[in-house]
PDB file of C-alpha atoms in Angstrom:
ATOM      1  CA  UNK A1497      -0.074   0.193  -0.201  1.00  0.00           C
ATOM      2  CA  UNK A1498       1.210   3.429  -1.028  1.00  0.00           C
ATOM      3  CA  UNK A1499       1.067   5.514   2.561  1.00  0.00           C
ATOM      4  CA  UNK A1500       0.797   9.337   2.329  1.00  0.00           C
ATOM      5  CA  UNK A1501      -1.907   9.915   5.061  1.00  0.00           C
ATOM      6  CA  UNK A1502      -1.241   8.669   8.606  1.00  0.00           C
ATOM      7  CA  UNK A1503      -3.175   9.857  11.454  1.00  0.00           C
ATOM      8  CA  UNK A1504      -2.671   8.836  15.392  1.00  0.00           C
ATOM      9  CA  UNK A1505      -6.660   8.738  16.100  1.00  0.00           C
ATOM     10  CA  UNK A1506      -6.425   7.524  19.680  1.00  0.00           C
ATOM     11  CA  UNK A1507      -4.638   6.104  22.601  1.00  0.00           C
ATOM     12  CA  UNK A1508      -7.247   3.904  24.186  1.00  0.00           C
ATOM     13  CA  UNK A1509      -7.535   2.314  27.216  1.00  0.00           C
ATOM     14  CA  UNK A1510     -10.831   1.167  27.405  1.00  0.00           C
ATOM     15  CA  UNK A1511     -13.661  -0.718  24.792  1.00  0.00           C
ATOM     16  CA  UNK A1512     -15.571   2.637  24.633  1.00  0.00           C
ATOM     17  CA  UNK A1513     -12.899   4.705  23.399  1.00  0.00           C
ATOM     18  CA  UNK A1514     -12.087   2.580  20.035  1.00  0.00           C
ATOM     19  CA  UNK A1515     -12.814   4.186  16.992  1.00  0.00           C
ATOM     20  CA  UNK A1516     -16.554   3.984  15.589  1.00  0.00           C
ATOM     21  CA  UNK A1517     -15.414   2.908  12.187  1.00  0.00           C
ATOM     22  CA  UNK A1518     -15.539  -0.537  10.170  1.00  0.00           C
ATOM     23  CA  UNK A1519     -12.168  -0.211   9.040  1.00  0.00           C
ATOM     24  CA  UNK A1520      -9.998  -3.364   9.110  1.00  0.00           C
ATOM     25  CA  UNK A1521      -7.719  -3.640  11.750  1.00  0.00           C
ATOM     26  CA  UNK A1522      -4.058  -5.125  12.306  1.00  0.00           C
ATOM     27  CA  UNK A1523      -2.937  -5.219  15.868  1.00  0.00           C
ATOM     28  CA  UNK A1524       1.013  -5.639  16.426  1.00  0.00           C
ATOM     29  CA  UNK A1525       1.871  -7.550  19.607  1.00  0.00           C
ATOM     30  CA  UNK A1526       5.519  -8.313  21.070  1.00  0.00           C
ATOM     31  CA  UNK A1527       7.584  -7.955  24.176  1.00  0.00           C
ATOM     32  CA  UNK A1528       8.458  -4.604  25.190  1.00  0.00           C
ATOM     33  CA  UNK A1529      11.495  -3.178  23.130  1.00  0.00           C
ATOM     34  CA  UNK A1530      10.753  -5.694  20.242  1.00  0.00           C
ATOM     35  CA  UNK A1531      10.422  -3.167  17.605  1.00  0.00           C
ATOM     36  CA  UNK A1532       6.629  -2.271  17.291  1.00  0.00           C
ATOM     37  CA  UNK A1533       6.924   1.127  16.928  1.00  0.00           C
ATOM     38  CA  UNK A1534       9.611   0.832  14.615  1.00  0.00           C
ATOM     39  CA  UNK A1535       8.023  -1.609  12.572  1.00  0.00           C
ATOM     40  CA  UNK A1536       4.946   0.831  12.653  1.00  0.00           C
ATOM     41  CA  UNK A1537       7.167   3.485  11.185  1.00  0.00           C
ATOM     42  CA  UNK A1538       8.721   1.314   8.292  1.00  0.00           C
ATOM     43  CA  UNK A1539       5.148   0.552   7.181  1.00  0.00           C
ATOM     44  CA  UNK A1540       3.841   4.100   7.211  1.00  0.00           C
ATOM     45  CA  UNK A1541       7.083   5.495   5.648  1.00  0.00           C
ATOM     46  CA  UNK A1542       7.860   7.490   8.563  1.00  0.00           C
ATOM     47  CA  UNK A1543      10.898   8.106  10.985  1.00  0.00           C
ATOM     48  CA  UNK A1544       9.445   9.137  14.249  1.00  0.00           C
ATOM     49  CA  UNK A1545       5.630   8.788  13.813  1.00  0.00           C
ATOM     50  CA  UNK A1546       5.411   6.249  16.095  1.00  0.00           C
ATOM     51  CA  UNK A1547       7.282   7.281  19.160  1.00  0.00           C
ATOM     52  CA  UNK A1548       9.923   4.574  19.865  1.00  0.00           C
ATOM     53  CA  UNK A1549      11.863   4.441  23.230  1.00  0.00           C
ATOM     54  CA  UNK A1550      14.747   3.035  24.977  1.00  0.00           C
ATOM     55  CA  UNK A1551      12.693   2.486  28.124  1.00  0.00           C
ATOM     56  CA  UNK A1552      10.744  -0.724  28.066  1.00  0.00           C
ATOM     57  CA  UNK A1553       7.209  -0.933  29.079  1.00  0.00           C
ATOM     58  CA  UNK A1554       6.529   2.568  27.899  1.00  0.00           C
ATOM     59  CA  UNK A1555       3.243   2.046  25.770  1.00  0.00           C
ATOM     60  CA  UNK A1556       0.532   1.476  28.132  1.00  0.00           C
ATOM     61  CA  UNK A1557      -2.489   2.376  26.146  1.00  0.00           C
ATOM     62  CA  UNK A1558      -3.561   0.870  22.446  1.00  0.00           C
ATOM     63  CA  UNK A1559      -2.552   3.294  19.866  1.00  0.00           C
ATOM     64  CA  UNK A1560      -4.882   3.238  16.832  1.00  0.00           C
ATOM     65  CA  UNK A1561      -3.025   4.517  13.506  1.00  0.00           C
ATOM     66  CA  UNK A1562      -5.342   5.420  11.182  1.00  0.00           C
ATOM     67  CA  UNK A1563      -3.843   4.734   7.730  1.00  0.00           C
ATOM     68  CA  UNK A1564      -5.066   6.491   4.279  1.00  0.00           C
ATOM     69  CA  UNK A1565      -9.045   6.117   5.931  1.00  0.00           C
ATOM     70  CA  UNK A1566      -8.698   2.473   5.103  1.00  0.00           C
ATOM     71  CA  UNK A1567      -6.920   0.538   7.556  1.00  0.00           C
ATOM     72  CA  UNK A1568      -5.796   0.623  11.385  1.00  0.00           C
ATOM     73  CA  UNK A1569      -2.679  -0.547  12.841  1.00  0.00           C
ATOM     74  CA  UNK A1570      -3.025  -0.942  16.494  1.00  0.00           C
ATOM     75  CA  UNK A1571       0.147  -0.782  18.444  1.00  0.00           C
ATOM     76  CA  UNK A1572      -0.904  -2.979  21.744  1.00  0.00           C
ATOM     77  CA  UNK A1573       1.183  -2.562  25.036  1.00  0.00           C
ATOM     78  CA  UNK A1574       4.285  -4.928  25.167  1.00  0.00           C
ATOM     79  CA  UNK A1575       4.896  -7.859  27.831  1.00  0.00           C
ATOM     80  CA  UNK A1576       7.156  -9.281  29.131  1.00  0.00           C
ATOM     81  CA  UNK A1577       8.174  -5.944  31.290  1.00  0.00           C
ATOM     82  CA  UNK A1578       9.095  -7.142  34.769  1.00  0.00           C
ATOM     83  CA  UNK A1579       9.218  -3.556  36.540  1.00  0.00           C
ATOM     84  CA  UNK A1580       5.844  -2.713  36.022  1.00  0.00           C
ATOM     85  CA  UNK A1581       3.500  -3.581  38.892  1.00  0.00           C
ATOM     86  CA  UNK A1582       1.392  -6.638  38.786  1.00  0.00           C
ATOM     87  CA  UNK A1583      -1.551  -4.831  39.073  1.00  0.00           C
ATOM     88  CA  UNK A1584      -0.673  -2.845  36.001  1.00  0.00           C
ATOM     89  CA  UNK A1585       0.339  -5.778  34.293  1.00  0.00           C
ATOM     90  CA  UNK A1586      -3.312  -7.250  34.820  1.00  0.00           C
ATOM     91  CA  UNK A1587      -4.677  -4.492  33.737  1.00  0.00           C
ATOM     92  CA  UNK A1588      -2.887  -4.234  30.635  1.00  0.00           C
ATOM     93  CA  UNK A1589      -3.584  -7.975  30.055  1.00  0.00           C
ATOM     94  CA  UNK A1590      -7.131  -7.831  30.389  1.00  0.00           C
ATOM     95  CA  UNK A1591      -7.185  -4.733  28.024  1.00  0.00           C
ATOM     96  CA  UNK A1592      -5.010  -6.664  25.805  1.00  0.00           C
ATOM     97  CA  UNK A1593      -7.505  -9.863  26.090  1.00  0.00           C
ATOM     98  CA  UNK A1594     -10.334  -7.738  25.492  1.00  0.00           C
ATOM     99  CA  UNK A1595      -9.374  -6.273  22.158  1.00  0.00           C
ATOM    100  CA  UNK A1596      -7.946  -9.501  20.993  1.00  0.00           C
ATOM    101  CA  UNK A1597     -10.725 -11.396  21.741  1.00  0.00           C
ATOM    102  CA  UNK A1598     -13.892  -9.361  21.213  1.00  0.00           C
ATOM    103  CA  UNK A1599     -12.955  -6.752  18.166  1.00  0.00           C
ATOM    104  CA  UNK A1600     -15.068  -7.424  15.348  1.00  0.00           C
ATOM    105  CA  UNK A1601     -12.829  -5.227  13.118  1.00  0.00           C
ATOM    106  CA  UNK A1602      -9.767  -6.975  13.773  1.00  0.00           C
ATOM    107  CA  UNK A1603      -8.348  -9.050  10.859  1.00  0.00           C
ATOM    108  CA  UNK A1604      -5.090 -10.330  12.057  1.00  0.00           C
ATOM    109  CA  UNK A1605      -2.251 -10.063  14.557  1.00  0.00           C
ATOM    110  CA  UNK A1606       1.327  -9.379  13.769  1.00  0.00           C
ATOM    111  CA  UNK A1607       3.312 -11.198  16.309  1.00  0.00           C
ATOM    112  CA  UNK A1608       6.913  -9.644  16.569  1.00  0.00           C
ATOM    113  CA  UNK A1609       9.923 -11.681  18.037  1.00  0.00           C
ATOM    114  CA  UNK A1610      13.395 -10.295  18.278  1.00  0.00           C
ATOM    115  CA  UNK A1611      15.328 -12.201  15.229  1.00  0.00           C
ATOM    116  CA  UNK A1612      18.747 -12.088  17.341  1.00  0.00           C
ATOM    117  CA  UNK A1613      17.619 -14.385  19.910  1.00  0.00           C
ATOM    118  CA  UNK A1614      15.194 -17.612  20.564  1.00  0.00           C
ATOM    119  CA  UNK A1615      11.496 -16.488  21.473  1.00  0.00           C
ATOM    120  CA  UNK A1616      11.080 -16.055  24.746  1.00  0.00           C
ATOM    121  CA  UNK A1617       8.604 -18.027  26.984  1.00  0.00           C
ATOM    122  CA  UNK A1618       6.636 -15.112  26.920  1.00  0.00           C
ATOM    123  CA  UNK A1619       6.692 -15.060  22.828  1.00  0.00           C
ATOM    124  CA  UNK A1620       5.571 -18.925  22.862  1.00  0.00           C
ATOM    125  CA  UNK A1621       2.684 -18.307  25.140  1.00  0.00           C
ATOM    126  CA  UNK A1622       1.361 -15.445  22.993  1.00  0.00           C
ATOM    127  CA  UNK A1623       1.911 -17.420  19.707  1.00  0.00           C
ATOM    128  CA  UNK A1624      -0.094 -20.414  21.506  1.00  0.00           C
ATOM    129  CA  UNK A1625      -2.883 -18.042  22.813  1.00  0.00           C
ATOM    130  CA  UNK A1626      -3.730 -16.790  19.405  1.00  0.00           C
ATOM    131  CA  UNK A1627      -3.429 -19.723  17.842  1.00  0.00           C
ATOM    132  CA  UNK A1628      -5.978 -21.108  20.555  1.00  0.00           C
ATOM    133  CA  UNK A1629      -8.436 -18.310  19.579  1.00  0.00           C
ATOM    134  CA  UNK A1630      -7.890 -18.820  15.967  1.00  0.00           C
ATOM    135  CA  UNK A1631      -6.660 -15.388  15.392  1.00  0.00           C
ATOM    136  CA  UNK A1632      -5.184 -14.903  11.891  1.00  0.00           C
ATOM    137  CA  UNK A1633      -1.351 -14.268  13.000  1.00  0.00           C
ATOM    138  CA  UNK A1634       1.913 -13.392  10.946  1.00  0.00           C
ATOM    139  CA  UNK A1635       4.842 -14.053  13.030  1.00  0.00           C
ATOM    140  CA  UNK A1636       8.006 -11.312  12.316  1.00  0.00           C
ATOM    141  CA  UNK A1637      11.434 -11.349  13.212  1.00  0.00           C
ATOM    142  CA  UNK A1638      12.840  -7.986  13.868  1.00  0.00           C
ATOM    143  CA  UNK A1639      16.179  -6.572  14.114  1.00  0.00           C
ATOM    144  CA  UNK A1640      17.538  -8.621  11.731  1.00  0.00           C
ATOM    145  CA  UNK A1641      20.091  -5.979  10.567  1.00  0.00           C
ATOM    146  CA  UNK A1642      21.974  -6.733  13.527  1.00  0.00           C
ATOM    147  CA  UNK A1643      22.678 -10.306  12.398  1.00  0.00           C
ATOM    148  CA  UNK A1644      25.265 -10.981   9.974  1.00  0.00           C
ATOM    149  CA  UNK A1645      23.382 -12.358   6.667  1.00  0.00           C
ATOM    150  CA  UNK A1646      24.850 -15.655   6.802  1.00  0.00           C
ATOM    151  CA  UNK A1647      23.444 -16.495  10.289  1.00  0.00           C
ATOM    152  CA  UNK A1648      19.612 -15.510   9.109  1.00  0.00           C
ATOM    153  CA  UNK A1649      18.951 -19.155   7.812  1.00  0.00           C
ATOM    154  CA  UNK A1650      20.243 -20.393  11.416  1.00  0.00           C
ATOM    155  CA  UNK A1651      17.873 -17.897  13.529  1.00  0.00           C
ATOM    156  CA  UNK A1652      15.000 -18.712  11.055  1.00  0.00           C
ATOM    157  CA  UNK A1653      15.026 -22.125  11.949  1.00  0.00           C
ATOM    158  CA  UNK A1654      15.609 -21.386  15.747  1.00  0.00           C
ATOM    159  CA  UNK A1655      12.332 -19.106  15.677  1.00  0.00           C
ATOM    160  CA  UNK A1656      10.326 -21.667  13.683  1.00  0.00           C
ATOM    161  CA  UNK A1657      11.340 -25.030  16.054  1.00  0.00           C
ATOM    162  CA  UNK A1658      10.939 -22.566  19.135  1.00  0.00           C
ATOM    163  CA  UNK A1659       7.465 -21.492  18.216  1.00  0.00           C
ATOM    164  CA  UNK A1660       6.837 -24.634  16.522  1.00  0.00           C
ATOM    165  CA  UNK A1661       5.405 -22.890  13.211  1.00  0.00           C
ATOM    166  CA  UNK A1662       3.484 -25.332  10.832  1.00  0.00           C
ATOM    167  CA  UNK A1663       4.617 -24.995   7.109  1.00  0.00           C
ATOM    168  CA  UNK A1664       1.594 -22.681   6.381  1.00  0.00           C
ATOM    169  CA  UNK A1665       2.149 -20.390   9.366  1.00  0.00           C
ATOM    170  CA  UNK A1666       4.328 -17.645   7.729  1.00  0.00           C
ATOM    171  CA  UNK A1667       7.355 -16.138   9.377  1.00  0.00           C
ATOM    172  CA  UNK A1668       8.814 -12.688   7.972  1.00  0.00           C
ATOM    173  CA  UNK A1669      12.462 -11.502   8.682  1.00  0.00           C
ATOM    174  CA  UNK A1670      12.444  -7.551   8.658  1.00  0.00           C
ATOM    175  CA  UNK A1671      15.112  -5.072   9.429  1.00  0.00           C
ATOM    176  CA  UNK A1672      13.369  -1.452  10.151  1.00  0.00           C
ATOM    177  CA  UNK A1673      16.844  -0.089   8.990  1.00  0.00           C
ATOM    178  CA  UNK A1674      17.259  -1.600   5.577  1.00  0.00           C
ATOM    179  CA  UNK A1675      13.520  -2.080   5.228  1.00  0.00           C
ATOM    180  CA  UNK A1676      13.793  -5.848   4.365  1.00  0.00           C
ATOM    181  CA  UNK A1677      10.765  -7.612   4.770  1.00  0.00           C
ATOM    182  CA  UNK A1678       8.636  -4.610   4.694  1.00  0.00           C
ATOM    183  CA  UNK A1679       6.522  -5.372   1.183  1.00  0.00           C
ATOM    184  CA  UNK A1680       6.213  -8.862   2.375  1.00  0.00           C
ATOM    185  CA  UNK A1681       4.443  -7.683   5.631  1.00  0.00           C
ATOM    186  CA  UNK A1682       2.470  -5.202   3.588  1.00  0.00           C
ATOM    187  CA  UNK A1683       1.131  -7.997   1.356  1.00  0.00           C
ATOM    188  CA  UNK A1684      -0.138 -10.208   4.345  1.00  0.00           C
ATOM    189  CA  UNK A1685      -1.791  -6.984   5.751  1.00  0.00           C
ATOM    190  CA  UNK A1686      -3.661  -6.474   2.234  1.00  0.00           C
ATOM    191  CA  UNK A1687      -4.334  -9.992   2.107  1.00  0.00           C
ATOM    192  CA  UNK A1688      -6.402  -9.845   5.543  1.00  0.00           C
ATOM    193  CA  UNK A1689      -8.172  -6.450   4.628  1.00  0.00           C
ATOM    194  CA  UNK A1690     -10.001  -7.964   2.001  1.00  0.00           C
ATOM    195  CA  UNK A1691     -11.312 -10.908   4.037  1.00  0.00           C
TER     196      UNK A1691
END
């Protein structure tokens, strides 16, 4: 998709704040600091529209990005951030679960994992949870520019094995720096928008 117009419509914490449109929505999930904001910026051709932070756990709301009045990309709070209080984590958990399981406009979820390492237990849990609820999912491995090209196949195998990806479950390797994988991610999103 050619992206010219982008707008952060709302940072929501409750269902009643979600945009009242029928645009398809794609959610980005992943642990804190995995690169959700960086991927959002790559997809929308902006450098710093979605704020990236070196401080994990910064995003505590569902951020609805309106793209071309056709689609919402929804940045979901990161999981696995230990410093947040238990009460905060439970509150985010309920908010995220409600959105992912009840939002009719949701067409799919992009689950981000850090391509430099094996997926964490939290990544595996999120993958299994999305599968259990039968939510269409694309796994994206981020930060691939930090790995030499010769090791990409090894990392890809490690991620597939750890998450137990079936042959029909897509995995795309992405670099926010070089824009590698951007078009493949957009193809998946556009395929979901037509459903």
